Structure formats: C-alpha cells, structure tokens
Amino acid sequence: MKVLFMCTHNSCRSILSEAVFNHLAPEGMEAVSSGSFPSGRVNTRAIQTLKAAGIPTEGLSSKASDAFEGSPPDIVITVCDRAAGEACPIFFGPALKAHWGLADPSEATGSEAHIEAAFQQTLSKIQERVNAFISLPIATLSKEDLKTELARIGTL
C-alpha cells in the first residue's frame, strides 16, 4: 500500500508525515510526499526535528505530484491546515482520499523555544495519527470503513 502525503510546498508537513510513516509502518506499506506548488527544498528545521527524533531523512525531497504518475498511490492524505487559504488539491482518481490538517510549524514565530515547540507538536501529532493508521485492521476493512477511519484519525 502506497500513501501520498500532500501539502502546498512539500517542504515541511508532508515531508514530516512521509518520514514518520516510513519509520513506523510495517513492511508492505510506504509513504511518499508531494506538493501542489513544491518549493523545491525541504525545510531545514523539519530535517533537524526528524534527526533529533531518530527518524531517517535520506531521500526526502520536495517534488510535484506528477512524480507519481507512473506509480499512483492507494491513499492520498492532505495535511494543509487552511483548505480555503491554500492550494491543496485532492486528485489521483480512484485513490482513497483523506484530510489530516496540520498547522504549518515553519510559520511559527517568536523565540527559538517557541519555534522548536511548534515543530515538536507537529511531529507528535503526526506520530499519533500514523500510529492510529497503522494499527487499523486494514485487511478486514471495506473501502468505506477505511475512509471513515482515516477521516476520524484526521480529527485526533
């Protein structure tokens, strides 16, 4: 099963989600990420946050969704937090779609401690959601039940 995490720039939230998912998921499940308007770079603090948590960062890159045209995902999860204010399209035809809105920690301002806390909070929320996802009895869920569970997880 391939899961695509999407956000606007594919530099922070979707990158964190891809890395956490691949770190925690069992064999046979993999995550990739993309952006509707990719920045072409991965947020430095996102990489630092992942490394500090012991999560591998090799191969992470900012890219557009057309990178997966030849190998479409089974599930597309958008992670942008302001659907009305950000371009965060959901497509990929028959793929199951879900939305797990996350505040963008790269927009945090203030002290170094405040910014660090924003990244840690986002990482913790992603870990909570990914753990809930991978603990689902996916093999026994109907497509509709899986969609319902993914939507529920997005509210955690």
PDB file of C-alpha atoms in Angstrom:
ATOM      1  CA  MET A   1       0.000   0.000   0.000  1.00  0.00           C
ATOM      2  CA  LYS A   2       1.339   3.408  -1.000  1.00  0.00           C
ATOM      3  CA  VAL A   3       0.260   6.538   0.874  1.00  0.00           C
ATOM      4  CA  LEU A   4       0.866  10.002  -0.568  1.00  0.00           C
ATOM      5  CA  PHE A   5       1.033  12.921   1.863  1.00  0.00           C
ATOM      6  CA  MET A   6       0.360  16.249   0.146  1.00  0.00           C
ATOM      7  CA  CYS A   7       0.632  19.870   1.180  1.00  0.00           C
ATOM      8  CA  THR A   8       1.243  23.086  -0.642  1.00  0.00           C
ATOM      9  CA  HIS A   9       5.041  23.343  -0.798  1.00  0.00           C
ATOM     10  CA  ASN A  10       6.118  19.801   0.140  1.00  0.00           C
ATOM     11  CA  SER A  11       8.791  21.240   2.378  1.00  0.00           C
ATOM     12  CA  CYS A  12       7.616  20.608   5.934  1.00  0.00           C
ATOM     13  CA  ARG A  13       4.300  18.943   6.944  1.00  0.00           C
ATOM     14  CA  SER A  14       4.139  16.408   4.124  1.00  0.00           C
ATOM     15  CA  ILE A  15       7.866  15.703   4.467  1.00  0.00           C
ATOM     16  CA  LEU A  16       7.493  15.090   8.220  1.00  0.00           C
ATOM     17  CA  SER A  17       4.494  12.824   7.517  1.00  0.00           C
ATOM     18  CA  GLU A  18       6.337  10.812   4.861  1.00  0.00           C
ATOM     19  CA  ALA A  19       9.352  10.269   7.104  1.00  0.00           C
ATOM     20  CA  VAL A  20       7.330   9.347  10.203  1.00  0.00           C
ATOM     21  CA  PHE A  21       5.092   6.971   8.263  1.00  0.00           C
ATOM     22  CA  ASN A  22       8.037   5.176   6.670  1.00  0.00           C
ATOM     23  CA  HIS A  23       9.763   4.955  10.051  1.00  0.00           C
ATOM     24  CA  LEU A  24       6.751   3.418  11.817  1.00  0.00           C
ATOM     25  CA  ALA A  25       4.893   1.475   9.130  1.00  0.00           C
ATOM     26  CA  PRO A  26       5.184  -2.279   8.734  1.00  0.00           C
ATOM     27  CA  GLU A  27       6.631  -3.913   5.644  1.00  0.00           C
ATOM     28  CA  GLY A  28       4.338  -3.582   2.663  1.00  0.00           C
ATOM     29  CA  MET A  29       3.298  -0.017   3.487  1.00  0.00           C
ATOM     30  CA  GLU A  30       5.198   3.011   2.227  1.00  0.00           C
ATOM     31  CA  ALA A  31       4.717   6.744   2.113  1.00  0.00           C
ATOM     32  CA  VAL A  32       5.757   9.383  -0.380  1.00  0.00           C
ATOM     33  CA  SER A  33       5.016  13.099  -0.403  1.00  0.00           C
ATOM     34  CA  SER A  34       4.406  15.898  -2.863  1.00  0.00           C
ATOM     35  CA  GLY A  35       3.188  19.459  -3.110  1.00  0.00           C
ATOM     36  CA  SER A  36       0.660  21.299  -5.230  1.00  0.00           C
ATOM     37  CA  PHE A  37       3.263  24.080  -5.601  1.00  0.00           C
ATOM     38  CA  PRO A  38       6.512  22.430  -4.413  1.00  0.00           C
ATOM     39  CA  SER A  39       9.198  24.756  -3.132  1.00  0.00           C
ATOM     40  CA  GLY A  40      11.986  22.534  -4.411  1.00  0.00           C
ATOM     41  CA  ARG A  41      13.607  22.414  -0.991  1.00  0.00           C
ATOM     42  CA  VAL A  42      12.988  20.637   2.293  1.00  0.00           C
ATOM     43  CA  ASN A  43      12.688  22.819   5.389  1.00  0.00           C
ATOM     44  CA  THR A  44      15.965  22.616   7.337  1.00  0.00           C
ATOM     45  CA  ARG A  45      14.255  22.578  10.723  1.00  0.00           C
ATOM     46  CA  ALA A  46      11.986  19.717   9.594  1.00  0.00           C
ATOM     47  CA  ILE A  47      15.105  17.672   8.826  1.00  0.00           C
ATOM     48  CA  GLN A  48      16.673  18.646  12.177  1.00  0.00           C
ATOM     49  CA  THR A  49      13.471  17.680  14.012  1.00  0.00           C
ATOM     50  CA  LEU A  50      13.359  14.275  12.322  1.00  0.00           C
ATOM     51  CA  LYS A  51      17.037  13.589  13.008  1.00  0.00           C
ATOM     52  CA  ALA A  52      16.661  14.581  16.671  1.00  0.00           C
ATOM     53  CA  ALA A  53      13.806  12.059  16.934  1.00  0.00           C
ATOM     54  CA  GLY A  54      15.930   9.309  15.363  1.00  0.00           C
ATOM     55  CA  ILE A  55      13.860   9.226  12.166  1.00  0.00           C
ATOM     56  CA  PRO A  56      15.771   8.681   8.904  1.00  0.00           C
ATOM     57  CA  THR A  57      15.831  11.593   6.451  1.00  0.00           C
ATOM     58  CA  GLU A  58      17.612  10.045   3.470  1.00  0.00           C
ATOM     59  CA  GLY A  59      15.849  10.539   0.153  1.00  0.00           C
ATOM     60  CA  LEU A  60      13.432  13.231   1.314  1.00  0.00           C
ATOM     61  CA  SER A  61      12.852  15.865  -1.363  1.00  0.00           C
ATOM     62  CA  SER A  62      10.315  18.474  -2.395  1.00  0.00           C
ATOM     63  CA  LYS A  63       8.501  17.450  -5.569  1.00  0.00           C
ATOM     64  CA  ALA A  64       5.272  17.799  -7.527  1.00  0.00           C
ATOM     65  CA  SER A  65       2.634  15.083  -7.668  1.00  0.00           C
ATOM     66  CA  ASP A  66       3.393  14.275 -11.290  1.00  0.00           C
ATOM     67  CA  ALA A  67       6.431  12.402  -9.944  1.00  0.00           C
ATOM     68  CA  PHE A  68       3.976   9.577  -9.147  1.00  0.00           C
ATOM     69  CA  GLU A  69       2.048   9.407 -12.418  1.00  0.00           C
ATOM     70  CA  GLY A  70       3.585   6.035 -13.249  1.00  0.00           C
ATOM     71  CA  SER A  71       3.033   4.668  -9.745  1.00  0.00           C
ATOM     72  CA  PRO A  72      -0.095   6.241  -8.257  1.00  0.00           C
ATOM     73  CA  PRO A  73      -0.837   5.990  -4.533  1.00  0.00           C
ATOM     74  CA  ASP A  74      -3.590   3.931  -2.964  1.00  0.00           C
ATOM     75  CA  ILE A  75      -4.348   6.665  -0.429  1.00  0.00           C
ATOM     76  CA  VAL A  76      -3.861  10.442  -0.651  1.00  0.00           C
ATOM     77  CA  ILE A  77      -3.773  12.361   2.634  1.00  0.00           C
ATOM     78  CA  THR A  78      -3.653  16.149   2.518  1.00  0.00           C
ATOM     79  CA  VAL A  79      -2.031  17.817   5.505  1.00  0.00           C
ATOM     80  CA  CYS A  80      -2.551  21.530   4.758  1.00  0.00           C
ATOM     81  CA  ASP A  81      -4.337  23.342   7.573  1.00  0.00           C
ATOM     82  CA  ARG A  82      -6.178  26.107   5.741  1.00  0.00           C
ATOM     83  CA  ALA A  83      -8.003  24.456   2.866  1.00  0.00           C
ATOM     84  CA  ALA A  84      -9.648  27.750   1.961  1.00  0.00           C
ATOM     85  CA  GLY A  85      -6.372  29.649   2.019  1.00  0.00           C
ATOM     86  CA  GLU A  86      -4.001  27.139   0.461  1.00  0.00           C
ATOM     87  CA  ALA A  87      -3.997  25.321  -2.828  1.00  0.00           C
ATOM     88  CA  CYS A  88      -4.310  21.758  -1.611  1.00  0.00           C
ATOM     89  CA  PRO A  89      -5.939  19.713  -4.351  1.00  0.00           C
ATOM     90  CA  ILE A  90      -7.104  16.164  -3.933  1.00  0.00           C
ATOM     91  CA  PHE A  91      -6.818  14.019  -7.029  1.00  0.00           C
ATOM     92  CA  PHE A  92      -5.320  10.719  -8.214  1.00  0.00           C
ATOM     93  CA  GLY A  93      -8.546   9.208  -9.490  1.00  0.00           C
ATOM     94  CA  PRO A  94      -9.531   6.079  -7.589  1.00  0.00           C
ATOM     95  CA  ALA A  95      -7.176   6.666  -4.660  1.00  0.00           C
ATOM     96  CA  LEU A  96      -8.870   6.892  -1.278  1.00  0.00           C
ATOM     97  CA  LYS A  97      -8.693  10.488  -0.027  1.00  0.00           C
ATOM     98  CA  ALA A  98      -8.480  11.891   3.486  1.00  0.00           C
ATOM     99  CA  HIS A  99      -7.557  15.186   5.123  1.00  0.00           C
ATOM    100  CA  TRP A 100      -5.362  15.451   8.220  1.00  0.00           C
ATOM    101  CA  GLY A 101      -4.986  19.198   8.671  1.00  0.00           C
ATOM    102  CA  LEU A 102      -1.830  20.325  10.446  1.00  0.00           C
ATOM    103  CA  ALA A 103      -0.695  23.814  11.360  1.00  0.00           C
ATOM    104  CA  ASP A 104       2.478  24.695   9.486  1.00  0.00           C
ATOM    105  CA  PRO A 105       5.287  24.830  12.065  1.00  0.00           C
ATOM    106  CA  SER A 106       7.514  26.665   9.586  1.00  0.00           C
ATOM    107  CA  GLU A 107       5.219  29.679  10.053  1.00  0.00           C
ATOM    108  CA  ALA A 108       5.837  29.773  13.813  1.00  0.00           C
ATOM    109  CA  THR A 109       7.375  32.990  15.075  1.00  0.00           C
ATOM    110  CA  GLY A 110       8.837  34.103  18.357  1.00  0.00           C
ATOM    111  CA  SER A 111      11.601  32.657  20.445  1.00  0.00           C
ATOM    112  CA  GLU A 112      13.717  29.716  19.412  1.00  0.00           C
ATOM    113  CA  ALA A 113      11.982  27.666  22.115  1.00  0.00           C
ATOM    114  CA  HIS A 114       8.548  28.589  20.731  1.00  0.00           C
ATOM    115  CA  ILE A 115       9.510  27.627  17.182  1.00  0.00           C
ATOM    116  CA  GLU A 116      11.069  24.365  18.380  1.00  0.00           C
ATOM    117  CA  ALA A 117       7.876  23.600  20.328  1.00  0.00           C
ATOM    118  CA  ALA A 118       5.780  24.124  17.180  1.00  0.00           C
ATOM    119  CA  PHE A 119       7.872  21.567  15.276  1.00  0.00           C
ATOM    120  CA  GLN A 120       7.746  19.104  18.169  1.00  0.00           C
ATOM    121  CA  GLN A 121       3.974  19.484  18.473  1.00  0.00           C
ATOM    122  CA  THR A 122       3.512  18.833  14.751  1.00  0.00           C
ATOM    123  CA  LEU A 123       5.812  15.810  14.869  1.00  0.00           C
ATOM    124  CA  SER A 124       3.914  14.395  17.874  1.00  0.00           C
ATOM    125  CA  LYS A 125       0.554  14.874  16.133  1.00  0.00           C
ATOM    126  CA  ILE A 126       1.841  13.103  13.019  1.00  0.00           C
ATOM    127  CA  GLN A 127       3.202  10.225  15.106  1.00  0.00           C
ATOM    128  CA  GLU A 128      -0.160   9.884  16.890  1.00  0.00           C
ATOM    129  CA  ARG A 129      -2.065   9.785  13.609  1.00  0.00           C
ATOM    130  CA  VAL A 130       0.342   7.423  11.857  1.00  0.00           C
ATOM    131  CA  ASN A 131       0.246   5.030  14.819  1.00  0.00           C
ATOM    132  CA  ALA A 132      -3.564   5.090  14.690  1.00  0.00           C
ATOM    133  CA  PHE A 133      -3.457   4.426  10.933  1.00  0.00           C
ATOM    134  CA  ILE A 134      -1.045   1.504  11.056  1.00  0.00           C
ATOM    135  CA  SER A 135      -2.951  -0.103  13.913  1.00  0.00           C
ATOM    136  CA  LEU A 136      -6.123  -0.328  11.801  1.00  0.00           C
ATOM    137  CA  PRO A 137      -7.159  -3.817  10.662  1.00  0.00           C
ATOM    138  CA  ILE A 138      -6.782  -2.660   7.048  1.00  0.00           C
ATOM    139  CA  ALA A 139      -7.136  -6.141   5.529  1.00  0.00           C
ATOM    140  CA  THR A 140     -10.613  -6.534   7.036  1.00  0.00           C
ATOM    141  CA  LEU A 141     -11.956  -3.001   6.432  1.00  0.00           C
ATOM    142  CA  SER A 142     -14.132  -2.125   3.465  1.00  0.00           C
ATOM    143  CA  LYS A 143     -13.051   0.895   1.412  1.00  0.00           C
ATOM    144  CA  GLU A 144     -15.829   2.964   3.009  1.00  0.00           C
ATOM    145  CA  ASP A 145     -14.877   1.868   6.523  1.00  0.00           C
ATOM    146  CA  LEU A 146     -11.229   2.697   5.837  1.00  0.00           C
ATOM    147  CA  LYS A 147     -12.257   6.124   4.538  1.00  0.00           C
ATOM    148  CA  THR A 148     -14.309   6.694   7.698  1.00  0.00           C
ATOM    149  CA  GLU A 149     -11.397   5.643   9.927  1.00  0.00           C
ATOM    150  CA  LEU A 150      -8.923   7.865   8.066  1.00  0.00           C
ATOM    151  CA  ALA A 151     -11.298  10.825   8.482  1.00  0.00           C
ATOM    152  CA  ARG A 152     -11.610  10.041  12.207  1.00  0.00           C
ATOM    153  CA  ILE A 153      -7.826   9.857  12.563  1.00  0.00           C
ATOM    154  CA  GLY A 154      -7.584  13.301  10.958  1.00  0.00           C
ATOM    155  CA  THR A 155      -9.502  14.709  13.916  1.00  0.00           C
ATOM    156  CA  LEU A 156      -7.178  13.297  16.589  1.00  0.00           C
TER     157      LEU A 156
END
